[in-house]
Coordinates of C-alpha atoms (C1' of nucleotides) in Angstrom, one line a residue:
Chain A
M1 CA 123.5 -3.3 76.2
T2 CA 122.0 -5.6 78.8
G3 CA 120.7 -2.6 80.5
T4 CA 116.8 -2.9 80.0
G5 CA 117.3 -6.5 79.3
G6 CA 117.2 -7.7 82.7
A7 CA 114.6 -5.1 83.6
E8 CA 111.4 -6.5 82.0
A9 CA 111.1 -9.5 84.2
T10 CA 111.5 -6.9 87.4
V11 CA 108.7 -4.9 85.9
D12 CA 106.3 -7.7 85.6
T13 CA 107.3 -8.9 89.3
V14 CA 106.7 -5.5 90.6
T15 CA 103.6 -5.0 88.8
A16 CA 102.2 -8.2 90.4
L17 CA 103.3 -6.9 93.9
L18 CA 101.7 -3.8 93.3
R19 CA 98.4 -5.3 91.9
A20 CA 98.4 -7.5 94.9
R21 CA 98.0 -4.3 97.1
G22 CA 95.6 -2.5 95.1
E23 CA 98.3 -0.3 93.6
R24 CA 99.2 0.3 90.0
M25 CA 102.1 0.1 87.8
T26 CA 102.9 3.6 86.2
G27 CA 105.0 5.2 83.8
P28 CA 107.4 6.9 86.6
R29 CA 107.6 3.6 88.5
R30 CA 108.5 1.8 85.4
A31 CA 111.1 4.3 84.5
V32 CA 112.9 4.3 88.0
L33 CA 112.7 0.5 88.1
S34 CA 114.5 0.3 84.7
V35 CA 116.9 2.9 85.7
L36 CA 117.9 1.0 88.7
A37 CA 117.9 -2.5 86.7
A38 CA 120.3 -0.8 84.3
D39 CA 122.8 0.3 86.9
P40 CA 124.6 -1.9 89.1
G41 CA 125.7 0.8 91.3
H42 CA 124.3 2.8 94.1
L43 CA 122.3 5.8 92.9
S44 CA 121.2 8.8 94.7
A45 CA 117.5 10.1 94.2
D46 CA 118.8 12.6 91.9
D47 CA 121.1 10.3 90.0
V48 CA 117.8 8.4 89.4
H49 CA 115.8 11.4 88.3
L50 CA 118.3 12.3 86.1
R51 CA 118.5 9.1 84.2
V52 CA 114.8 8.8 84.3
S53 CA 114.8 12.2 82.7
A54 CA 116.7 11.2 79.8
R55 CA 114.2 8.7 78.8
D56 CA 111.0 10.6 80.2
P57 CA 111.6 14.3 80.9
G58 CA 108.2 14.5 82.2
V59 CA 108.7 12.7 85.4
H60 CA 109.1 14.9 88.2
R61 CA 111.7 14.6 91.0
A62 CA 109.0 14.2 93.6
S63 CA 107.5 11.1 91.7
V64 CA 110.9 9.6 91.8
Y65 CA 111.0 9.9 95.6
R66 CA 107.7 8.4 95.8
A67 CA 108.5 5.5 93.6
L68 CA 111.7 4.8 95.4
D69 CA 109.8 4.7 98.5
M70 CA 107.1 2.4 97.2
L71 CA 109.8 0.2 95.7
T72 CA 111.5 0.1 98.9
E73 CA 108.4 -0.8 100.7
L74 CA 107.8 -3.6 98.4
G75 CA 111.1 -5.0 99.0
V76 CA 112.4 -4.6 95.5
V77 CA 114.7 -1.7 96.3
Q78 CA 117.3 -1.2 99.3
H79 CA 118.4 2.2 100.2
V80 CA 121.5 3.0 102.2
H81 CA 122.4 5.9 104.1
T82 CA 125.9 7.1 103.3
G83 CA 127.9 9.7 105.5
R84 CA 126.7 13.1 104.6
G85 CA 123.0 12.9 104.1
V86 CA 123.1 11.2 100.7
T87 CA 120.7 8.4 100.4
T88 CA 121.5 5.7 97.5
Y89 CA 119.3 3.2 96.2
H90 CA 119.7 0.2 94.3
L91 CA 117.9 -2.9 93.2
I92 CA 118.0 -6.0 95.7
R93 CA 119.2 -8.5 93.3
G94 CA 120.3 -11.4 95.3
E95 CA 118.9 -13.0 98.4
R96 CA 120.5 -11.2 101.4
P97 CA 121.3 -7.5 101.2
H98 CA 125.0 -7.0 100.9
L99 CA 126.9 -4.3 103.1
H100 CA 128.4 -1.1 101.9
A101 CA 131.5 1.3 102.8
Q102 CA 131.9 4.4 101.4
C103 CA 135.0 6.7 100.9
R104 CA 134.5 9.9 102.7
V105 CA 136.8 11.5 100.1
C106 CA 135.6 10.4 96.8
G107 CA 132.3 9.2 97.5
T108 CA 132.6 5.7 96.2
V109 CA 130.6 3.0 97.5
L110 CA 132.2 -0.3 98.1
D111 CA 129.9 -3.4 98.4
L112 CA 130.9 -5.9 101.0
P113 CA 129.8 -9.5 101.7
E114 CA 126.8 -9.7 103.9
D115 CA 128.3 -11.7 106.5
L116 CA 131.2 -9.4 107.3
L117 CA 129.4 -7.9 110.5
D118 CA 127.7 -11.2 111.5
T119 CA 130.0 -11.6 114.5
V120 CA 129.6 -8.0 115.4
A121 CA 125.8 -8.4 114.9
G122 CA 126.0 -11.2 117.2
V123 CA 127.8 -9.3 120.0
L124 CA 125.3 -6.4 119.7
A125 CA 122.4 -8.7 120.1
R126 CA 123.8 -10.6 123.1
D127 CA 125.2 -7.6 124.9
H128 CA 122.8 -4.8 124.0
G129 CA 119.7 -6.4 122.6
F130 CA 120.5 -4.6 119.6
L131 CA 119.3 -6.0 116.1
L132 CA 121.7 -4.9 113.9
D133 CA 120.6 -3.8 110.2
A134 CA 124.1 -4.0 108.8
G135 CA 123.5 -2.9 105.6
H136 CA 121.3 0.3 106.0
V137 CA 124.1 2.6 106.7
A138 CA 127.6 2.5 104.6
L139 CA 130.6 2.2 106.9
S140 CA 132.8 5.3 106.4
G141 CA 136.5 5.3 105.8
V142 CA 138.9 6.2 103.1
C143 CA 139.6 4.0 99.9
R144 CA 143.0 2.8 98.5
C145 CA 142.7 5.7 95.9
C146 CA 142.2 8.5 98.4
D147 CA 144.3 7.4 101.2
P148 CA 146.2 10.6 102.1
V149 CA 149.7 10.7 102.6
P150 CA 150.6 7.1 103.2
P151 CA 152.7 6.8 106.4
A152 CA 156.3 7.5 105.1
A153 CA 156.8 8.0 101.4
P154 CA 158.1 11.4 101.1
A155 CA 158.8 11.5 97.2
T156 CA 156.4 13.6 95.4
D157 CA 154.6 16.8 96.2
T158 CA 152.3 16.5 93.4
P159 CA 149.8 19.5 93.4
E160 CA 147.0 17.6 91.6
F161 CA 146.1 16.3 95.1
T162 CA 143.3 18.7 95.5
A163 CA 141.5 17.3 92.5
I164 CA 138.1 16.1 92.3
E165 CA 137.2 15.6 96.0
S166 CA 133.5 15.3 96.2
Q167 CA 132.7 16.2 99.7
E168 CA 135.3 16.2 102.4
E169 CA 132.9 16.9 105.2
Chain B
M1 CA 126.4 19.6 139.2
T2 CA 129.4 18.3 137.6
G3 CA 128.3 19.9 134.5
T4 CA 130.5 23.2 134.1
G5 CA 133.0 21.6 136.4
G6 CA 134.9 19.6 133.9
A7 CA 134.4 22.2 131.0
E8 CA 136.9 24.8 132.3
A9 CA 140.0 22.7 131.7
T10 CA 138.8 22.0 128.4
V11 CA 138.2 25.5 127.6
D12 CA 141.9 26.2 128.5
T13 CA 143.1 23.4 126.4
V14 CA 141.1 24.5 123.5
T15 CA 142.1 28.1 123.9
A16 CA 145.7 27.1 123.8
L17 CA 145.0 24.8 120.7
L18 CA 143.3 27.8 119.0
R19 CA 146.1 30.4 119.8
A20 CA 148.6 27.9 118.4
R21 CA 146.8 28.3 115.0
G22 CA 146.4 31.9 115.4
E23 CA 142.5 31.6 116.2
R24 CA 140.7 32.9 119.2
M25 CA 138.6 31.8 122.0
T26 CA 135.2 33.6 121.8
G27 CA 132.1 33.6 123.5
P28 CA 130.2 31.0 121.3
R29 CA 132.9 28.8 121.1
R30 CA 133.3 28.7 124.9
A31 CA 129.5 28.0 125.1
V32 CA 129.3 25.4 122.7
L33 CA 132.2 23.7 124.5
S34 CA 130.9 23.9 128.0
V35 CA 127.5 22.5 126.5
L36 CA 129.3 19.7 125.1
A37 CA 131.2 19.2 128.5
A38 CA 128.1 19.2 130.5
D39 CA 126.4 16.5 128.4
P40 CA 127.7 13.0 127.9
G41 CA 125.2 12.3 125.2
H42 CA 125.2 12.9 121.5
L43 CA 123.8 16.3 120.7
S44 CA 122.7 17.5 117.3
A45 CA 123.7 20.9 116.3
D46 CA 120.4 22.1 117.2
D47 CA 120.3 20.5 120.5
V48 CA 123.7 22.4 121.0
H49 CA 122.3 25.7 119.7
L50 CA 119.2 25.2 122.1
R51 CA 121.2 24.6 125.1
V52 CA 123.7 27.3 124.4
S53 CA 120.8 29.9 123.8
A54 CA 119.7 28.8 127.3
R55 CA 123.1 30.6 128.7
D56 CA 123.3 33.1 125.8
P57 CA 120.3 33.9 123.5
G58 CA 122.5 36.0 121.3
V59 CA 124.5 33.0 119.8
H60 CA 123.3 32.4 116.3
R61 CA 122.8 29.0 114.8
A62 CA 125.4 29.5 112.2
S63 CA 128.1 30.3 114.9
V64 CA 127.3 27.0 116.6
Y65 CA 127.9 25.2 113.3
R66 CA 131.0 26.9 112.8
A67 CA 132.2 26.6 116.2
L68 CA 131.3 22.7 116.2
D69 CA 133.4 22.6 112.7
M70 CA 136.2 24.2 114.4
L71 CA 136.2 22.0 117.3
T72 CA 136.1 19.1 115.2
E73 CA 139.1 20.4 113.3
L74 CA 141.1 20.7 116.4
G75 CA 140.3 17.2 117.4
V76 CA 138.2 18.0 120.5
V77 CA 135.0 17.2 119.2
Q78 CA 133.8 14.2 117.3
H79 CA 130.9 14.1 115.1
V80 CA 128.8 11.1 114.0
H81 CA 126.5 10.8 111.0
T82 CA 123.3 8.8 112.0
G83 CA 121.1 7.4 109.8
R84 CA 118.5 10.1 108.5
G85 CA 120.7 13.0 108.1
V86 CA 121.1 14.0 111.7
T87 CA 124.8 14.8 112.5
T88 CA 125.5 14.4 116.4
Y89 CA 128.6 15.9 118.1
H90 CA 130.2 15.2 121.3
L91 CA 133.5 15.9 123.3
I92 CA 136.4 13.6 122.6
R93 CA 136.8 12.5 126.3
G94 CA 139.1 9.3 126.3
E95 CA 141.9 8.3 124.0
R96 CA 140.2 6.3 121.2
P97 CA 136.9 7.2 119.7
H98 CA 134.2 5.0 120.4
L99 CA 131.8 3.5 118.1
H100 CA 127.9 4.3 117.8
A101 CA 124.6 2.4 117.0
Q102 CA 121.4 4.2 116.5
C103 CA 118.0 2.6 116.9
R104 CA 116.3 3.6 113.8
V105 CA 112.8 3.6 115.8
C106 CA 113.6 5.7 118.7
G107 CA 116.8 7.3 117.6
T108 CA 118.6 6.4 120.8
V109 CA 122.5 6.4 120.3
L110 CA 124.4 3.5 121.7
D111 CA 128.0 3.7 122.9
L112 CA 129.9 0.8 121.7
P113 CA 133.7 -0.1 122.5
E114 CA 136.1 1.0 119.8
D115 CA 137.5 -2.6 119.3
L116 CA 134.4 -4.0 118.1
L117 CA 135.2 -3.4 114.6
D118 CA 138.8 -4.0 114.6
T119 CA 138.4 -7.5 112.9
V120 CA 136.3 -5.9 110.2
A121 CA 138.7 -2.9 109.8
G122 CA 141.4 -5.5 109.3
V123 CA 139.4 -7.4 106.7
L124 CA 138.4 -4.2 104.9
A125 CA 142.2 -3.1 105.0
R126 CA 143.5 -6.3 103.6
D127 CA 141.0 -7.2 101.2
H128 CA 139.9 -3.9 100.0
G129 CA 142.6 -1.4 100.9
F130 CA 139.9 0.4 102.6
L131 CA 140.8 2.4 106.0
L132 CA 137.7 2.3 108.2
D133 CA 136.6 4.9 110.3
A134 CA 134.4 3.1 112.5
G135 CA 133.0 5.9 114.6
H136 CA 132.2 8.1 111.9
V137 CA 128.8 6.8 111.1
A138 CA 126.4 5.1 113.4
L139 CA 125.5 1.6 112.8
S140 CA 121.7 1.3 112.3
G141 CA 119.3 -1.3 113.9
V142 CA 116.5 -1.7 116.3
C143 CA 117.1 -1.5 120.0
R144 CA 115.8 -3.8 122.5
C145 CA 112.7 -1.7 123.6
C146 CA 111.7 -0.9 120.0
D147 CA 112.1 -4.4 119.0
P148 CA 108.8 -4.9 116.8
V149 CA 106.9 -8.2 117.6
P150 CA 109.9 -10.3 119.0
P151 CA 109.5 -13.9 116.8
A152 CA 107.1 -15.9 118.6
A153 CA 105.6 -14.5 121.9
P154 CA 101.8 -13.8 121.4
A155 CA 100.8 -12.8 125.0
T156 CA 100.1 -9.2 124.9
D157 CA 98.5 -6.9 122.2
T158 CA 99.4 -3.8 124.1
P159 CA 98.2 -0.8 122.0
E160 CA 100.7 1.6 123.3
F161 CA 103.1 0.0 120.9
T162 CA 102.8 3.0 118.5
A163 CA 104.1 5.4 121.1
I164 CA 106.9 8.1 120.6
E165 CA 108.5 6.8 117.4
S166 CA 110.7 9.6 116.2
Q167 CA 111.5 9.0 112.7
E168 CA 110.7 5.7 111.3
E169 CA 112.4 6.2 107.8
Chain C
dG1 C1' 144.8 48.3 115.0
dT2 C1' 144.7 43.9 112.8
dT3 C1' 142.0 40.3 111.3
dG4 C1' 139.6 36.4 112.8
dT5 C1' 134.6 35.7 114.2
dT6 C1' 129.8 36.8 114.7
dG7 C1' 125.1 37.6 113.5
dC8 C1' 122.0 38.0 110.1
dA9 C1' 119.7 36.8 106.1
dA10 C1' 119.7 34.4 102.1
dA11 C1' 121.1 30.5 99.5
dT12 C1' 121.9 25.4 99.1
dT13 C1' 120.7 20.5 99.4
dG14 C1' 117.9 16.8 99.9
dT15 C1' 113.5 15.5 100.8
dT16 C1' 108.3 16.1 101.9
dT17 C1' 103.6 17.4 101.1
dG18 C1' 98.9 19.5 99.8
dC19 C1' 96.3 19.6 96.0
dA20 C1' 94.0 19.8 91.6
dC21 C1' 94.3 16.8 87.7
dT22 C1' 95.8 12.9 85.0
dG23 C1' 95.8 8.0 84.1
dG24 C1' 95.4 2.8 85.3
dT25 C1' 92.3 -0.7 85.6
Chain D
dA1 C1' 84.0 5.9 86.5
dC2 C1' 87.0 5.4 90.5
dC3 C1' 90.8 6.3 93.2
dA4 C1' 95.7 5.6 92.9
dG5 C1' 99.4 8.5 91.4
dT6 C1' 101.2 12.4 89.1
dG7 C1' 103.3 17.1 88.4
dC8 C1' 103.9 21.4 90.4
dA9 C1' 104.9 24.6 93.7
dA10 C1' 105.6 25.5 98.2
dA11 C1' 107.0 23.7 102.5
dC12 C1' 110.8 21.6 105.3
dA13 C1' 115.1 20.5 107.6
dA14 C1' 119.7 20.8 108.1
dT15 C1' 123.4 23.0 106.9
dT16 C1' 126.5 26.7 104.3
dT17 C1' 127.7 31.2 102.9
dG18 C1' 128.6 36.3 101.7
dC19 C1' 129.0 40.3 104.0
dA20 C1' 129.2 44.1 107.3
dA21 C1' 129.6 45.0 112.0
dC22 C1' 132.5 43.5 115.8
dA23 C1' 135.7 41.9 119.3
dA24 C1' 139.9 39.2 120.6
dC25 C1' 144.5 39.8 120.7

DNA sequence: GTTGTTGCAAATTGTTTGCACTGGT
DNA sequence: ACCAGTGCAAACAATTTGCAACAAC
């Protein structure tokens, strides 16, 4: 597994960042960090807590929240607000933060190139003096797999349509 | 006041819509509807409840939620998810739903023309098979008034900068 | 008189906080 | 040893739900 492989470097980096602020690298923080490093996806605080618990059941949910906050403050982690109240977290790997779109049916988060909203950001800045933080909330919509009844294709009335649907809202 | 003036028509329309589904026009629904009709802004469920209570203190918060849900289902009301877990509701007045951007500092919601994201929606559809519902979440950013320390303008060090800041997140 | 709706209270969900104690440095 | 950080439980905010009483039709 390449999972923890890439994490160590990050732990060192973050330790330095923390030290520079008179703060400390601790078990829970290390755990959260390596969970995030091991997963390229977008994890909710609870996802993180779950995976942290697998390694170290002693870590409390509140500590996960605090660690995520701290890591966000350090600029190591980005959080994204998705449609219905679920905040997701992920390591900032590249340089510019990317954008996100979430399917409102299955909840899947799609990563998008950061420049996608550059034009829009320009318009907002020019016309409204609004500085867009494009990656901070996920765009909402329906992904290909969940697209309900595509325009005109009356062939199947498959009942398994009401399948796993996470949170319809 | 033009407040309740425009509402009556809507109440009739909605009553018809409800009847068509075997449902009923009730006090709470009427109240929620006229509160929304009287306010051009974006109200949270609690805002609505507050204003409804002013007219009729008997209406329960849960009923406000249920009424808002129902009105949304009828296509009369649109709800927008904003950054930190606050859903806002407003009457759908025109034809196409407009877009929203919210200042993450003061919470103000900015209305935007619906076509602003048309190009982006096209790209998402083409490249990712993702059907964007642009108005469903508010874009996040910082509005003109809350823009913290604009690039290079070291003139004032006004202390009233730390003013009303609703929810920094 | 049905049956959809409400009010209420309690349950959920996601997150934060006060505090005594533990553990980095 | 000092103080940041933790675990815990309890507070919180926003929303949902089960249910008996109620009211629109």
